[in-house]
Amino acid sequence: MGITGGMEESRLRDWLILGELSLDGSVRPIKGALPVALSAKKNGFRRVLLPGANAREASVVRGIEIYPAASLPQVVHLLTEGSTQDAVKPLDHNRLLEENPVNAPDFSEIKGQQAAKRAVEVACAGGHNILLNRAARFRKDHAGQADTLPSIPRMTFHEALEASAVHSVCGSLPGDKPFLTRRPFRSPHHTISAAGLVGGGSNPRPGEVSLAHNGVLFLDELPEFNHHVLEVLRQPLEDRVITISRAARSLTFPADFILAAAMNPCPCGYYNSHLKDCKCTPPAIQHYLNRISGPLLDRIDLQVAVPEVSHDEMLAAPKGECSAVIAARITAARKIQGERFKKTNGRYCNDQMTPREIEIYCALNQESRECIEESMRTMKLSARAYHRILKVARTIADLEGDPEISSGHLSEAANYRSLDRDYWSGF
């Protein structure tokens, strides 16, 4: 900084100063103020000087003082002579998270689709990926849409901080609330490029998988996405991070999200429909399904067929459980998982279990072992599918408050892979 010539070094020792200086002497806002503040705290700085537009965003970090600056003279005065101005008052993140409203249709408003609603509950409780294979006439604005699910657990402060840091790097945090209080929901169009989905560019920036960190990435009309674009999801779904390498440097962004996808059963959408005949030929259906590779399907824990709602169900009054009841079960299951993983590094739900942890927390008795061995033989599932069935079964047991996984839990978990057997191999 050019102003340091007549300044004592001791005055700058505890300061981290960052901003974009305009030609007229004003200090312009920057991207990434929140991770800058986090890094400053980690490296022992006591004070951070940022553009005024970024100061409130960075104030969520406790243990350091955040000072705003509007112009270069103000910066010089603050560093050379001190200032009577106070540091920015820290954001009360706990209050923001508690006051977060949920604006979504209630589950009791959804008619029929009991199997799909149950699968969504399991997915939310354990952080599992889910694919809904729905009829063309299925209402997309309800049970198939992940952004309408109020049952997804509220974020913890640590989760919100991680998600907010990614959005800060992209400059997409809202100005009125520079801290995410709801889980991110990203729904890119099927024309998105691989770089747009996982990140990239000459100056690498996060893609949709990172912007969905600690939230939901929803891919509607899954087979319509470019095959190569879908294949790049395989690595972040497994590693929960995405690394972008360029000639000059390599950057790693977080990418721990629930993949929620939806698709029609065939190009016209009426395969197995009771209301309209399907006009697609078997080769056309097979070509349509082959757009989704087996390795990608292997990473989707719950694959659920969503049948059409009958006329009687449409005319009947909704009788399903309300969202509050379902959310209570999910919260209780997440609490069990929180206790289970409290000594691990950053894991908080069953889908994040390592193979070693699966052996510990998904131990089976003889009856359960025979049950899953029969499912493996009948459905011809891979080793990865075997581990994912165990994770889902652990979540189902947590929802019921059972410490042990029973054969019933395993049967339900295996049934969520029924499309592996009955659908993709049926043409």
PDB file of N, CA, C and O in Angstrom, residues 294-330:
ATOM      1  N   GLY A 294     -24.748 -45.821 -15.863  1.00  0.00           N
ATOM      2  CA  GLY A 294     -24.857 -46.679 -14.695  1.00  0.00           C
ATOM      3  C   GLY A 294     -24.068 -46.161 -13.499  1.00  0.00           C
ATOM      4  O   GLY A 294     -24.575 -46.159 -12.370  1.00  0.00           O
ATOM      5  N   PRO A 295     -22.804 -45.701 -13.676  1.00  0.00           N
ATOM      6  CA  PRO A 295     -22.046 -45.173 -12.534  1.00  0.00           C
ATOM      7  C   PRO A 295     -22.716 -43.980 -11.864  1.00  0.00           C
ATOM      8  O   PRO A 295     -22.631 -43.821 -10.645  1.00  0.00           O
ATOM      9  N   LEU A 296     -23.395 -43.123 -12.647  1.00  0.00           N
ATOM     10  CA  LEU A 296     -24.097 -41.998 -12.028  1.00  0.00           C
ATOM     11  C   LEU A 296     -25.314 -42.496 -11.253  1.00  0.00           C
ATOM     12  O   LEU A 296     -25.574 -42.059 -10.122  1.00  0.00           O
ATOM     13  N   LEU A 297     -26.074 -43.424 -11.831  1.00  0.00           N
ATOM     14  CA  LEU A 297     -27.221 -43.996 -11.131  1.00  0.00           C
ATOM     15  C   LEU A 297     -26.798 -44.684  -9.849  1.00  0.00           C
ATOM     16  O   LEU A 297     -27.520 -44.669  -8.849  1.00  0.00           O
ATOM     17  N   ASP A 298     -25.631 -45.291  -9.872  1.00  0.00           N
ATOM     18  CA  ASP A 298     -25.121 -45.982  -8.700  1.00  0.00           C
ATOM     19  C   ASP A 298     -24.956 -45.035  -7.516  1.00  0.00           C
ATOM     20  O   ASP A 298     -25.006 -45.458  -6.358  1.00  0.00           O
ATOM     21  N   ARG A 299     -24.751 -43.758  -7.812  1.00  0.00           N
ATOM     22  CA  ARG A 299     -24.529 -42.769  -6.762  1.00  0.00           C
ATOM     23  C   ARG A 299     -25.824 -42.114  -6.285  1.00  0.00           C
ATOM     24  O   ARG A 299     -25.789 -41.216  -5.460  1.00  0.00           O
ATOM     25  N   ILE A 300     -26.955 -42.541  -6.834  1.00  0.00           N
ATOM     26  CA  ILE A 300     -28.255 -42.011  -6.419  1.00  0.00           C
ATOM     27  C   ILE A 300     -28.918 -43.052  -5.532  1.00  0.00           C
ATOM     28  O   ILE A 300     -29.305 -44.123  -5.986  1.00  0.00           O
ATOM     29  N   ASP A 301     -29.065 -42.744  -4.257  1.00  0.00           N
ATOM     30  CA  ASP A 301     -29.493 -43.735  -3.257  1.00  0.00           C
ATOM     31  C   ASP A 301     -30.939 -44.159  -3.414  1.00  0.00           C
ATOM     32  O   ASP A 301     -31.274 -45.324  -3.219  1.00  0.00           O
ATOM     33  N   LEU A 302     -31.821 -43.203  -3.714  1.00  0.00           N
ATOM     34  CA  LEU A 302     -33.249 -43.490  -3.775  1.00  0.00           C
ATOM     35  C   LEU A 302     -33.751 -43.201  -5.180  1.00  0.00           C
ATOM     36  O   LEU A 302     -33.696 -42.058  -5.649  1.00  0.00           O
ATOM     37  N   GLN A 303     -34.218 -44.239  -5.863  1.00  0.00           N
ATOM     38  CA  GLN A 303     -34.756 -44.109  -7.219  1.00  0.00           C
ATOM     39  C   GLN A 303     -36.211 -44.547  -7.156  1.00  0.00           C
ATOM     40  O   GLN A 303     -36.502 -45.727  -6.997  1.00  0.00           O
ATOM     41  N   VAL A 304     -37.100 -43.585  -7.282  1.00  0.00           N
ATOM     42  CA  VAL A 304     -38.498 -43.835  -6.949  1.00  0.00           C
ATOM     43  C   VAL A 304     -39.388 -43.565  -8.158  1.00  0.00           C
ATOM     44  O   VAL A 304     -39.308 -42.498  -8.790  1.00  0.00           O
ATOM     45  N   ALA A 305     -40.236 -44.510  -8.476  1.00  0.00           N
ATOM     46  CA  ALA A 305     -41.256 -44.308  -9.505  1.00  0.00           C
ATOM     47  C   ALA A 305     -42.427 -43.548  -8.892  1.00  0.00           C
ATOM     48  O   ALA A 305     -42.922 -43.907  -7.832  1.00  0.00           O
ATOM     49  N   VAL A 306     -42.848 -42.492  -9.566  1.00  0.00           N
ATOM     50  CA  VAL A 306     -43.945 -41.660  -9.064  1.00  0.00           C
ATOM     51  C   VAL A 306     -45.120 -41.821 -10.029  1.00  0.00           C
ATOM     52  O   VAL A 306     -45.149 -41.211 -11.093  1.00  0.00           O
ATOM     53  N   PRO A 307     -46.099 -42.646  -9.696  1.00  0.00           N
ATOM     54  CA  PRO A 307     -47.220 -42.879 -10.609  1.00  0.00           C
ATOM     55  C   PRO A 307     -48.154 -41.687 -10.678  1.00  0.00           C
ATOM     56  O   PRO A 307     -48.108 -40.769  -9.851  1.00  0.00           O
ATOM     57  N   GLU A 308     -49.018 -41.736 -11.676  1.00  0.00           N
ATOM     58  CA  GLU A 308     -50.004 -40.669 -11.830  1.00  0.00           C
ATOM     59  C   GLU A 308     -51.017 -40.700 -10.686  1.00  0.00           C
ATOM     60  O   GLU A 308     -51.323 -41.758 -10.131  1.00  0.00           O
ATOM     61  N   VAL A 309     -51.504 -39.537 -10.344  1.00  0.00           N
ATOM     62  CA  VAL A 309     -52.559 -39.438  -9.332  1.00  0.00           C
ATOM     63  C   VAL A 309     -53.894 -39.715 -10.018  1.00  0.00           C
ATOM     64  O   VAL A 309     -54.215 -39.109 -11.045  1.00  0.00           O
ATOM     65  N   SER A 310     -54.649 -40.624  -9.456  1.00  0.00           N
ATOM     66  CA  SER A 310     -55.938 -40.971 -10.050  1.00  0.00           C
ATOM     67  C   SER A 310     -56.933 -39.827  -9.895  1.00  0.00           C
ATOM     68  O   SER A 310     -56.743 -38.919  -9.074  1.00  0.00           O
ATOM     69  N   HIS A 311     -58.019 -39.905 -10.677  1.00  0.00           N
ATOM     70  CA  HIS A 311     -59.045 -38.873 -10.577  1.00  0.00           C
ATOM     71  C   HIS A 311     -59.672 -38.871  -9.184  1.00  0.00           C
ATOM     72  O   HIS A 311     -59.982 -37.806  -8.634  1.00  0.00           O
ATOM     73  N   ASP A 312     -59.860 -40.051  -8.609  1.00  0.00           N
ATOM     74  CA  ASP A 312     -60.450 -40.120  -7.267  1.00  0.00           C
ATOM     75  C   ASP A 312     -59.550 -39.435  -6.239  1.00  0.00           C
ATOM     76  O   ASP A 312     -60.039 -38.727  -5.354  1.00  0.00           O
ATOM     77  N   GLU A 313     -58.235 -39.650  -6.363  1.00  0.00           N
ATOM     78  CA  GLU A 313     -57.310 -39.005  -5.423  1.00  0.00           C
ATOM     79  C   GLU A 313     -57.299 -37.499  -5.618  1.00  0.00           C
ATOM     80  O   GLU A 313     -57.191 -36.745  -4.648  1.00  0.00           O
ATOM     81  N   MET A 314     -57.414 -37.053  -6.872  1.00  0.00           N
ATOM     82  CA  MET A 314     -57.421 -35.611  -7.122  1.00  0.00           C
ATOM     83  C   MET A 314     -58.654 -34.954  -6.539  1.00  0.00           C
ATOM     84  O   MET A 314     -58.608 -33.820  -6.042  1.00  0.00           O
ATOM     85  N   LEU A 315     -59.790 -35.641  -6.597  1.00  0.00           N
ATOM     86  CA  LEU A 315     -61.033 -35.060  -6.109  1.00  0.00           C
ATOM     87  C   LEU A 315     -61.188 -35.178  -4.602  1.00  0.00           C
ATOM     88  O   LEU A 315     -61.935 -34.433  -3.975  1.00  0.00           O
ATOM     89  N   ALA A 316     -60.465 -36.128  -3.990  1.00  0.00           N
ATOM     90  CA  ALA A 316     -60.586 -36.344  -2.553  1.00  0.00           C
ATOM     91  C   ALA A 316     -59.847 -35.253  -1.794  1.00  0.00           C
ATOM     92  O   ALA A 316     -58.904 -34.634  -2.295  1.00  0.00           O
ATOM     93  N   ALA A 317     -60.277 -35.021  -0.562  1.00  0.00           N
ATOM     94  CA  ALA A 317     -59.606 -34.054   0.303  1.00  0.00           C
ATOM     95  C   ALA A 317     -58.262 -34.625   0.750  1.00  0.00           C
ATOM     96  O   ALA A 317     -58.156 -35.818   1.032  1.00  0.00           O
ATOM     97  N   PRO A 318     -57.216 -33.807   0.816  1.00  0.00           N
ATOM     98  CA  PRO A 318     -55.911 -34.301   1.264  1.00  0.00           C
ATOM     99  C   PRO A 318     -55.991 -34.862   2.676  1.00  0.00           C
ATOM    100  O   PRO A 318     -56.651 -34.288   3.541  1.00  0.00           O
ATOM    101  N   LYS A 319     -55.336 -35.988   2.910  1.00  0.00           N
ATOM    102  CA  LYS A 319     -55.368 -36.607   4.239  1.00  0.00           C
ATOM    103  C   LYS A 319     -53.958 -36.954   4.726  1.00  0.00           C
ATOM    104  O   LYS A 319     -53.805 -37.672   5.701  1.00  0.00           O
ATOM    105  N   GLY A 320     -52.950 -36.449   4.058  1.00  0.00           N
ATOM    106  CA  GLY A 320     -51.587 -36.783   4.434  1.00  0.00           C
ATOM    107  C   GLY A 320     -51.117 -36.037   5.667  1.00  0.00           C
ATOM    108  O   GLY A 320     -51.772 -35.116   6.162  1.00  0.00           O
ATOM    109  N   GLU A 321     -49.939 -36.449   6.146  1.00  0.00           N
ATOM    110  CA  GLU A 321     -49.346 -35.783   7.306  1.00  0.00           C
ATOM    111  C   GLU A 321     -48.930 -34.368   6.937  1.00  0.00           C
ATOM    112  O   GLU A 321     -48.526 -34.095   5.801  1.00  0.00           O
ATOM    113  N   CYS A 322     -48.972 -33.487   7.908  1.00  0.00           N
ATOM    114  CA  CYS A 322     -48.538 -32.112   7.668  1.00  0.00           C
ATOM    115  C   CYS A 322     -47.011 -32.041   7.752  1.00  0.00           C
ATOM    116  O   CYS A 322     -46.344 -32.931   8.299  1.00  0.00           O
ATOM    117  N   SER A 323     -46.464 -30.970   7.233  1.00  0.00           N
ATOM    118  CA  SER A 323     -45.014 -30.822   7.196  1.00  0.00           C
ATOM    119  C   SER A 323     -44.401 -30.794   8.588  1.00  0.00           C
ATOM    120  O   SER A 323     -43.289 -31.284   8.790  1.00  0.00           O
ATOM    121  N   ALA A 324     -45.106 -30.219   9.547  1.00  0.00           N
ATOM    122  CA  ALA A 324     -44.555 -30.104  10.897  1.00  0.00           C
ATOM    123  C   ALA A 324     -44.283 -31.477  11.505  1.00  0.00           C
ATOM    124  O   ALA A 324     -43.265 -31.683  12.184  1.00  0.00           O
ATOM    125  N   VAL A 325     -45.172 -32.429  11.262  1.00  0.00           N
ATOM    126  CA  VAL A 325     -44.988 -33.782  11.804  1.00  0.00           C
ATOM    127  C   VAL A 325     -43.789 -34.455  11.146  1.00  0.00           C
ATOM    128  O   VAL A 325     -42.953 -35.081  11.807  1.00  0.00           O
ATOM    129  N   ILE A 326     -43.691 -34.318   9.829  1.00  0.00           N
ATOM    130  CA  ILE A 326     -42.575 -34.932   9.101  1.00  0.00           C
ATOM    131  C   ILE A 326     -41.260 -34.272   9.497  1.00  0.00           C
ATOM    132  O   ILE A 326     -40.246 -34.947   9.712  1.00  0.00           O
ATOM    133  N   ALA A 327     -41.280 -32.946   9.608  1.00  0.00           N
ATOM    134  CA  ALA A 327     -40.063 -32.219   9.986  1.00  0.00           C
ATOM    135  C   ALA A 327     -39.587 -32.624  11.378  1.00  0.00           C
ATOM    136  O   ALA A 327     -38.372 -32.691  11.628  1.00  0.00           O
ATOM    137  N   ALA A 328     -40.514 -32.909  12.273  1.00  0.00           N
ATOM    138  CA  ALA A 328     -40.129 -33.329  13.626  1.00  0.00           C
ATOM    139  C   ALA A 328     -39.383 -34.656  13.586  1.00  0.00           C
ATOM    140  O   ALA A 328     -38.385 -34.851  14.302  1.00  0.00           O
ATOM    141  N   ARG A 329     -39.855 -35.582  12.749  1.00  0.00           N
ATOM    142  CA  ARG A 329     -39.152 -36.868  12.626  1.00  0.00           C
ATOM    143  C   ARG A 329     -37.751 -36.679  12.032  1.00  0.00           C
ATOM    144  O   ARG A 329     -36.785 -37.314  12.470  1.00  0.00           O
ATOM    145  N   ILE A 330     -37.661 -35.826  11.029  1.00  0.00           N
ATOM    146  CA  ILE A 330     -36.373 -35.584  10.392  1.00  0.00           C
ATOM    147  C   ILE A 330     -35.404 -34.938  11.379  1.00  0.00           C
ATOM    148  O   ILE A 330     -34.232 -35.314  11.467  1.00  0.00           O
TER     149      ILE A 330
END
